[in-house]
mmCIF file of C-alpha atoms and ligand atoms in Angstrom:
data_model
loop_
_atom_site.group_PDB
_atom_site.id
_atom_site.type_symbol
_atom_site.label_atom_id
_atom_site.label_comp_id
_atom_site.label_asym_id
_atom_site.label_seq_id
_atom_site.Cartn_x
_atom_site.Cartn_y
_atom_site.Cartn_z
ATOM 1 C CA MET A 1 132.015 84.527 -165.595
ATOM 2 C CA ILE A 2 131.271 87.186 -168.233
ATOM 3 C CA ILE A 3 127.837 88.803 -168.416
ATOM 4 C CA PRO A 4 125.766 87.118 -171.164
ATOM 5 C CA ILE A 5 125.136 89.296 -174.215
ATOM 6 C CA ARG A 6 121.375 88.803 -174.080
ATOM 7 C CA CYS A 7 118.795 87.992 -171.440
ATOM 8 C CA PHE A 8 118.290 84.212 -171.396
ATOM 9 C CA THR A 9 114.511 84.489 -171.227
ATOM 10 C CA CYS A 10 113.428 87.369 -173.485
ATOM 11 C CA GLY A 11 116.546 87.911 -175.622
ATOM 12 C CA LYS A 12 116.973 91.619 -174.901
ATOM 13 C CA PRO A 13 120.620 92.749 -175.270
ATOM 14 C CA ILE A 14 121.961 93.526 -171.788
ATOM 15 C CA ALA A 15 125.769 93.326 -171.902
ATOM 16 C CA GLN A 16 126.237 96.942 -173.026
ATOM 17 C CA ASP A 17 124.925 98.167 -169.652
ATOM 18 C CA TRP A 18 126.921 95.866 -167.381
ATOM 19 C CA GLU A 19 129.863 98.235 -166.759
ATOM 20 C CA GLU A 20 127.609 101.156 -165.913
ATOM 21 C CA PHE A 21 125.499 98.950 -163.662
ATOM 22 C CA GLU A 22 128.572 97.644 -161.842
ATOM 23 C CA LYS A 23 129.972 101.150 -161.320
ATOM 24 C CA ARG A 24 126.720 102.795 -160.225
ATOM 25 C CA SER A 25 125.456 99.941 -158.050
ATOM 26 C CA LYS A 26 128.358 100.498 -155.641
ATOM 27 C CA LYS A 27 126.962 103.927 -154.754
ATOM 28 C CA GLU A 28 123.232 103.714 -155.534
ATOM 29 C CA LYS A 29 120.509 101.201 -154.788
ATOM 30 C CA THR A 30 120.477 98.310 -157.253
ATOM 31 C CA ASN A 31 116.759 98.696 -157.962
ATOM 32 C CA ASP A 32 117.134 102.390 -158.797
ATOM 33 C CA VAL A 33 120.028 101.728 -161.171
ATOM 34 C CA LEU A 34 118.078 99.036 -163.038
ATOM 35 C CA ASP A 35 115.039 101.312 -163.290
ATOM 36 C CA SER A 36 117.067 104.195 -164.728
ATOM 37 C CA LEU A 37 118.771 101.863 -167.237
ATOM 38 C CA GLY A 38 115.319 100.870 -168.482
ATOM 39 C CA TYR A 39 115.123 97.260 -167.304
ATOM 40 C CA THR A 40 111.538 96.738 -166.274
ATOM 41 C CA ARG A 41 111.153 92.985 -166.823
ATOM 42 C CA TYR A 42 112.248 90.794 -163.931
ATOM 43 C CA CYS A 43 113.922 88.295 -166.281
ATOM 44 C CA CYS A 44 116.397 91.000 -167.373
ATOM 45 C CA ARG A 45 116.845 92.351 -163.855
ATOM 46 C CA ARG A 46 117.831 88.949 -162.520
ATOM 47 C CA MET A 47 120.575 88.747 -165.167
ATOM 48 C CA PHE A 48 122.279 91.718 -163.506
ATOM 49 C CA ILE A 49 121.459 90.865 -159.909
ATOM 50 C CA ALA A 50 122.452 87.194 -160.112
ATOM 51 C CA HIS A 51 125.580 87.715 -162.188
ATOM 52 C CA CYS A 52 128.933 86.940 -160.540
ATOM 53 C CA GLU A 53 132.030 88.407 -162.191
ATOM 54 C CA ILE A 54 134.801 85.814 -161.689
ATOM 55 C CA ILE A 55 136.764 86.146 -164.948
ATOM 56 C CA ASP A 56 139.672 87.944 -163.247
ATOM 57 C CA GLU A 57 140.061 85.163 -160.665
ATOM 58 C CA THR A 58 139.815 82.478 -163.327
ATOM 59 C CA MET A 59 142.474 84.179 -165.451
ATOM 60 C CA GLN A 60 145.088 83.590 -162.710
ATOM 61 C CA TYR A 61 145.118 79.857 -163.410
ATOM 62 C CA LYS A 62 147.229 78.409 -166.152
ATOM 63 C CA LYS A 63 145.522 76.766 -169.091
ATOM 64 C CA PHE A 64 146.628 73.187 -169.714
HETATM 65 ZN ZN1 LIG B 101 114.652 89.577 -170.148
#
């Protein structure tokens, strides 16, 4: 839905880098982007790789 603020496993703040990751990963390799952003632990890397941004689709439906 929305990227979690912190990594679930180690607690490192990750949400501040989501927009840059999303923008750059369209052009560059995902692994290279994560390396240059400084995410070396695989728990943090999976937060980016496994995240699915569906908030815009969800917002189309009316809240009851
Ligand atoms: Zn982590």
